[in-house]
Amino acid sequence: MVYLVHIHLLPHPSGTGLPGGTAAAIAEVLPDGMGIRHISLHASEQPAPVLGVYLESRTLVHAESSARTLWETAADALPWLREWSLLRAEVPLMPAAY
C-alpha cells in the first residue's frame, strides 16, 4: 500500500526556508529499497516547512516510522538539512465525507 506521510519540521532558528531543490536533493541521497515513490516540499507551510512523502509500506505505523528514518538518512547525507529539526512524521487525517 502507498501512504502519504507529512514530515513536519521545526522552523529554522534564523527563519530561513528550505531551498526549492530540497525534495530532489533528498531523493538523490536515499538508498534504493526505502519504498519512496515521490517527495514534495511545501515550503510555504506555516509556521514551518512540510515534506510530503509517498511511500510503500505494510502499515500506517511502519510508513510513519519509515518517513522518520528517511529524514534522518537525508540529514546525515546532507549536512545543511541538520539546521532543521524533525517535529513529527504522520499520515494526515482526512475529513470524513458526509
N, CA, C and O atoms as a DFTB+ gen file, in Angstrom:
392 C
 N C O
     1  1       0.842      -1.172       0.000
     2  2       0.000       0.000       0.000
     3  2       0.895       1.246       0.000
     4  3       1.980       1.237       0.582
     5  1       0.437       2.305      -0.650
     6  2       1.180       3.562      -0.685
     7  2       0.515       4.551       0.269
     8  3      -0.697       4.760       0.233
     9  1       1.337       5.149       1.115
    10  2       0.868       6.135       2.085
    11  2       1.487       7.494       1.791
    12  3       2.615       7.585       1.307
    13  1       0.736       8.544       2.088
    14  2       1.271       9.902       2.084
    15  2       1.597      10.237       3.530
    16  3       0.717      10.229       4.391
    17  1       2.861      10.532       3.794
    18  2       3.301      10.907       5.135
    19  2       3.820      12.332       5.066
    20  3       4.606      12.673       4.183
    21  1       3.380      13.159       5.999
    22  2       3.896      14.526       6.093
    23  2       4.999      14.563       7.145
    24  3       4.807      14.150       8.289
    25  1       6.151      15.065       6.731
    26  2       7.274      15.268       7.647
    27  2       7.255      16.740       8.033
    28  3       7.598      17.606       7.228
    29  1       6.855      17.015       9.267
    30  2       6.776      18.386       9.775
    31  2       8.103      18.739      10.433
    32  3       8.623      17.986      11.257
    33  1       8.638      19.883      10.059
    34  2       9.918      20.332      10.589
    35  2       9.717      21.546      11.480
    36  3       8.779      22.322      11.295
    37  1      10.605      21.698      12.443
    38  2      10.593      22.913      13.250
    39  2      11.130      24.053      12.401
    40  3      11.963      23.819      11.525
    41  1      10.680      25.273      12.633
    42  2      11.218      26.398      11.871
    43  2      12.721      26.523      12.077
    44  3      13.241      26.213      13.148
    45  1      13.402      26.976      11.050
    46  2      14.838      27.231      11.144
    47  2      15.056      28.353      12.158
    48  3      14.285      29.313      12.178
    49  1      16.078      28.258      12.993
    50  2      16.313      29.291      14.013
    51  2      16.393      30.711      13.455
    52  3      16.017      31.665      14.137
    53  1      16.878      30.857      12.225
    54  2      17.005      32.193      11.637
    55  2      15.780      32.588      10.816
    56  3      15.701      33.710      10.317
    57  1      14.825      31.665      10.676
    58  2      13.653      31.935       9.855
    59  2      13.848      31.603       8.389
    60  3      12.944      31.819       7.582
    61  1      15.005      31.082       8.033
    62  2      15.314      30.703       6.663
    63  2      14.420      29.546       6.220
    64  3      14.123      28.648       7.007
    65  1      13.997      29.571       4.968
    66  2      13.207      28.476       4.423
    67  2      14.089      27.417       3.790
    68  3      15.256      27.665       3.486
    69  1      13.531      26.250       3.597
    70  2      14.263      25.201       2.883
    71  2      14.399      25.593       1.414
    72  3      13.455      26.131       0.835
    73  1      15.543      25.338       0.805
    74  2      15.725      25.651      -0.612
    75  2      14.746      24.869      -1.488
    76  3      14.311      23.773      -1.133
    77  1      14.410      25.453      -2.638
    78  2      13.454      24.828      -3.546
    79  2      13.830      23.441      -4.021
    80  3      12.942      22.637      -4.304
    81  1      15.121      23.128      -4.119
    82  2      15.558      21.823      -4.600
    83  2      15.704      20.767      -3.524
    84  3      16.311      19.722      -3.757
    85  1      15.155      21.028      -2.347
    86  2      15.330      20.114      -1.217
    87  2      14.775      18.722      -1.498
    88  3      15.441      17.725      -1.221
    89  1      13.567      18.642      -2.043
    90  2      12.952      17.331      -2.284
    91  2      13.813      16.504      -3.242
    92  3      14.029      15.314      -3.010
    93  1      14.300      17.122      -4.306
    94  2      15.145      16.409      -5.260
    95  2      16.460      15.987      -4.620
    96  3      16.936      14.879      -4.865
    97  1      17.055      16.856      -3.802
    98  2      18.313      16.519      -3.135
    99  2      18.126      15.329      -2.197
   100  3      18.983      14.448      -2.128
   101  1      17.017      15.305      -1.482
   102  2      16.735      14.187      -0.580
   103  2      16.564      12.897      -1.386
   104  3      17.131      11.861      -1.036
   105  1      15.791      12.963      -2.452
   106  2      15.543      11.770      -3.273
   107  2      16.847      11.191      -3.820
   108  3      16.979       9.974      -3.947
   109  1      17.799      12.047      -4.141
   110  2      19.069      11.587      -4.709
   111  2      19.937      10.831      -3.708
   112  3      20.719       9.967      -4.106
   113  1      19.817      11.137      -2.422
   114  2      20.704      10.505      -1.434
   115  2      20.087       9.296      -0.744
   116  3      20.772       8.607       0.011
   117  1      18.823       9.027      -0.985
   118  2      18.180       7.892      -0.327
   119  2      18.552       6.586      -1.007
   120  3      18.593       6.511      -2.235
   121  1      18.823       5.560      -0.216
   122  2      19.151       4.264      -0.814
   123  2      17.923       3.620      -1.457
   124  3      16.789       3.875      -1.052
   125  1      18.165       2.789      -2.455
   126  2      17.064       2.023      -3.055
   127  2      16.465       1.125      -1.979
   128  3      17.142       0.753      -1.020
   129  1      15.226       0.790      -2.140
   130  2      14.598      -0.125      -1.201
   131  2      13.837       0.550      -0.074
   132  3      13.272      -0.132       0.780
   133  1      13.810       1.879      -0.054
   134  2      13.058       2.576       1.002
   135  2      11.584       2.708       0.638
   136  3      10.779       3.126       1.471
   137  1      11.222       2.363      -0.582
   138  2       9.822       2.412      -0.993
   139  2       9.319       3.804      -1.326
   140  3       8.109       4.026      -1.369
   141  1      10.218       4.742      -1.561
   142  2       9.825       6.114      -1.840
   143  2       9.312       6.221      -3.276
   144  3       9.990       5.816      -4.221
   145  1       8.119       6.765      -3.424
   146  2       7.534       6.976      -4.747
   147  2       7.676       8.426      -5.194
   148  3       7.906       8.698      -6.373
   149  1       7.538       9.365      -4.240
   150  2       7.584      10.787      -4.586
   151  2       7.794      11.597      -3.310
   152  3       7.283      11.248      -2.246
   153  1       8.558      12.691      -3.436
   154  2       8.761      13.619      -2.328
   155  2       8.480      15.018      -2.847
   156  3       8.961      15.396      -3.916
   157  1       7.704      15.788      -2.096
   158  2       7.455      17.174      -2.474
   159  2       7.640      18.063      -1.254
   160  3       7.406      17.649      -0.118
   161  1       8.063      19.287      -1.513
   162  2       8.292      20.255      -0.448
   163  2       7.169      21.268      -0.446
   164  3       6.844      21.859      -1.476
   165  1       6.582      21.462       0.716
   166  2       5.580      22.504       0.922
   167  2       6.263      23.587       1.753
   168  3       6.057      23.689       2.962
   169  1       7.072      24.384       1.081
   170  2       7.923      25.363       1.763
   171  2       7.131      26.497       2.384
   172  3       7.598      27.122       3.336
   173  1       5.954      26.775       1.873
   174  2       5.191      27.913       2.392
   175  2       4.296      27.556       3.569
   176  3       3.608      28.424       4.107
   177  1       4.296      26.289       3.978
   178  2       3.510      25.900       5.148
   179  2       3.988      26.695       6.352
   180  3       5.190      26.897       6.530
   181  1       3.086      27.129       7.149
   182  2       3.435      27.917       8.337
   183  2       3.068      27.133       9.592
   184  3       2.026      26.477       9.595
   185  1       3.835      27.165      10.616
   186  2       4.996      28.029      10.812
   187  2       6.301      27.439      10.279
   188  3       7.352      28.067      10.403
   189  1       6.251      26.256       9.696
   190  2       7.487      25.613       9.252
   191  2       7.201      24.747       8.028
   192  3       6.047      24.407       7.766
   193  1       8.241      24.389       7.281
   194  2       8.040      23.591       6.074
   195  2       7.583      22.158       6.368
   196  3       7.804      21.612       7.448
   197  1       6.943      21.585       5.361
   198  2       6.479      20.202       5.432
   199  2       6.938      19.498       4.168
   200  3       6.814      20.033       3.067
   201  1       7.467      18.302       4.333
   202  2       7.790      17.443       3.198
   203  2       6.678      16.405       3.073
   204  3       6.347      15.728       4.047
   205  1       6.110      16.280       1.894
   206  2       5.125      15.242       1.627
   207  2       5.829      14.075       0.973
   208  3       6.502      14.247      -0.044
   209  1       5.684      12.892       1.541
   210  2       6.378      11.716       1.035
   211  2       5.353      10.617       0.752
   212  3       4.600      10.208       1.636
   213  1       5.340      10.153      -0.491
   214  2       4.536       8.990      -0.842
   215  2       5.470       7.796      -0.779
   216  3       6.493       7.753      -1.463
   217  1       5.104       6.821       0.057
   218  2       5.965       5.649       0.165
   219  2       5.154       4.387       0.347
   220  3       4.054       4.393       0.900
   221  1       5.738       3.299      -0.141
   222  2       5.122       1.984       0.006
   223  2       5.445       1.451       1.383
   224  3       6.573       1.576       1.860
   225  1       4.440       0.850       2.027
   226  2       4.649       0.303       3.353
   227  2       3.568      -0.732       3.670
   228  3       2.487      -0.739       3.081
   229  1       3.898      -1.595       4.613
   230  2       2.941      -2.628       5.043
   231  2       1.797      -2.033       5.864
   232  3       0.642      -2.436       5.726
   233  1       2.139      -1.066       6.720
   234  2       1.146      -0.491       7.629
   235  2       1.362       1.006       7.763
   236  3       2.419       1.525       7.406
   237  1       0.365       1.689       8.273
   238  2       0.469       3.119       8.527
   239  2       1.584       3.414       9.524
   240  3       2.370       4.338       9.316
   241  1       1.660       2.656      10.583
   242  2       2.700       2.871      11.602
   243  2       4.084       2.705      10.989
   244  3       4.988       3.492      11.270
   245  1       4.250       1.696      10.163
   246  2       5.543       1.472       9.505
   247  2       5.855       2.616       8.545
   248  3       7.011       3.024       8.439
   249  1       4.850       3.142       7.844
   250  2       5.065       4.261       6.922
   251  2       5.569       5.485       7.677
   252  3       6.495       6.157       7.224
   253  1       4.968       5.776       8.815
   254  2       5.403       6.931       9.611
   255  2       6.821       6.729      10.136
   256  3       7.622       7.664      10.140
   257  1       7.129       5.528      10.572
   258  2       8.473       5.217      11.041
   259  2       9.488       5.329       9.901
   260  3      10.589       5.844      10.096
   261  1       9.119       4.853       8.728
   262  2       9.999       4.934       7.563
   263  2      10.262       6.388       7.181
   264  3      11.370       6.725       6.763
   265  1       9.267       7.243       7.317
   266  2       9.449       8.664       6.997
   267  2      10.439       9.313       7.968
   268  3      11.249      10.146       7.560
   269  1      10.379       8.941       9.239
   270  2      11.361       9.459      10.202
   271  2      12.765       8.984       9.832
   272  3      13.722       9.756       9.893
   273  1      12.884       7.714       9.449
   274  2      14.172       7.178       9.016
   275  2      14.658       7.892       7.760
   276  3      15.846       8.184       7.627
   277  1      13.742       8.171       6.845
   278  2      14.087       8.905       5.634
   279  2      14.704      10.249       6.001
   280  3      15.750      10.616       5.465
   281  1      14.067      10.989       6.911
   282  2      14.601      12.293       7.312
   283  2      15.989      12.147       7.932
   284  3      16.900      12.899       7.585
   285  1      16.158      11.200       8.834
   286  2      17.458      11.004       9.486
   287  2      18.540      10.635       8.468
   288  3      19.669      11.117       8.556
   289  1      18.193       9.784       7.507
   290  2      19.136       9.386       6.467
   291  2      19.526      10.589       5.615
   292  3      20.703      10.793       5.318
   293  1      18.543      11.373       5.229
   294  2      18.814      12.554       4.403
   295  2      19.650      13.573       5.162
   296  3      20.577      14.152       4.594
   297  1      19.342      13.804       6.438
   298  2      20.104      14.777       7.232
   299  2      21.542      14.317       7.450
   300  3      22.448      15.145       7.543
   301  1      21.761      13.016       7.531
   302  2      23.136      12.502       7.644
   303  2      23.911      12.732       6.341
   304  3      25.102      13.045       6.365
   305  1      23.228      12.575       5.219
   306  2      23.882      12.705       3.918
   307  2      24.016      14.160       3.461
   308  3      24.932      14.498       2.711
   309  1      23.108      15.011       3.912
   310  2      23.094      16.422       3.508
   311  2      23.199      17.288       4.764
   312  3      22.176      17.686       5.321
   313  1      24.406      17.581       5.211
   314  2      24.592      18.284       6.488
   315  2      23.796      19.583       6.635
   316  3      23.438      19.955       7.752
   317  1      23.514      20.273       5.541
   318  2      22.752      21.511       5.640
   319  2      21.314      21.273       6.109
   320  3      20.668      22.200       6.597
   321  1      20.806      20.048       5.968
   322  2      19.461      19.744       6.465
   323  2      19.407      19.707       7.987
   324  3      18.338      19.866       8.577
   325  1      20.549      19.498       8.619
   326  2      20.575      19.411      10.085
   327  2      20.177      20.726      10.753
   328  3      19.953      20.764      11.963
   329  1      20.088      21.803       9.973
   330  2      19.668      23.083      10.521
   331  2      18.163      23.106      10.794
   332  3      17.666      24.009      11.466
   333  1      17.446      22.118      10.278
   334  2      16.018      21.957      10.548
   335  2      15.846      20.691      11.369
   336  3      16.526      19.694      11.125
   337  1      14.957      20.722      12.326
   338  2      14.728      19.554      13.191
   339  2      13.368      18.951      12.912
   340  3      12.390      19.657      12.667
   341  1      13.328      17.640      12.953
   342  2      12.082      16.907      12.768
   343  2      11.153      17.159      13.947
   344  3      11.537      16.966      15.100
   345  1       9.948      17.586      13.659
   346  2       8.925      17.746      14.685
   347  2       8.099      16.464      14.797
   348  3       7.941      15.898      15.878
   349  1       7.575      16.022      13.647
   350  2       6.806      14.775      13.621
   351  2       6.669      14.303      12.178
   352  3       6.811      15.083      11.236
   353  1       6.394      13.025      12.026
   354  2       6.106      12.430      10.719
   355  2       4.822      11.635      10.882
   356  3       4.759      10.681      11.657
   357  1       3.794      12.044      10.136
   358  2       2.498      11.390      10.308
   359  2       1.676      11.435       9.035
   360  3       1.806      12.340       8.211
   361  1       0.829      10.432       8.901
   362  2      -0.142      10.404       7.822
   363  2      -1.235      11.405       8.193
   364  3      -1.818      11.310       9.273
   365  1      -1.518      12.363       7.309
   366  2      -2.543      13.348       7.664
   367  2      -3.930      12.706       7.690
   368  3      -4.250      11.833       6.884
   369  1      -4.720      13.156       8.619
   370  2      -6.099      12.659       8.716
   371  2      -6.945      13.353       7.663
   372  3      -6.829      14.560       7.451
   373  1      -7.777      12.595       7.022
   374  2      -8.672      13.152       6.025
   375  2     -10.041      13.361       6.669
   376  3     -10.505      12.514       7.432
   377  1     -10.688      14.490       6.364
   378  2     -12.025      14.708       6.915
   379  2     -13.005      13.668       6.383
   380  3     -12.902      13.221       5.241
   381  1     -13.932      13.302       7.213
   382  2     -14.941      12.319       6.810
   383  2     -15.866      12.926       5.756
   384  3     -16.240      14.097       5.837
   385  1     -16.220      12.122       4.786
   386  2     -17.155      12.580       3.740
   387  2     -18.574      12.324       4.224
   388  3     -18.888      11.229       4.692
   389  1     -19.397      13.294       4.114
   390  2     -20.794      13.150       4.549
   391  2     -21.733      13.263       3.395
   392  3     -22.947      13.167       3.575
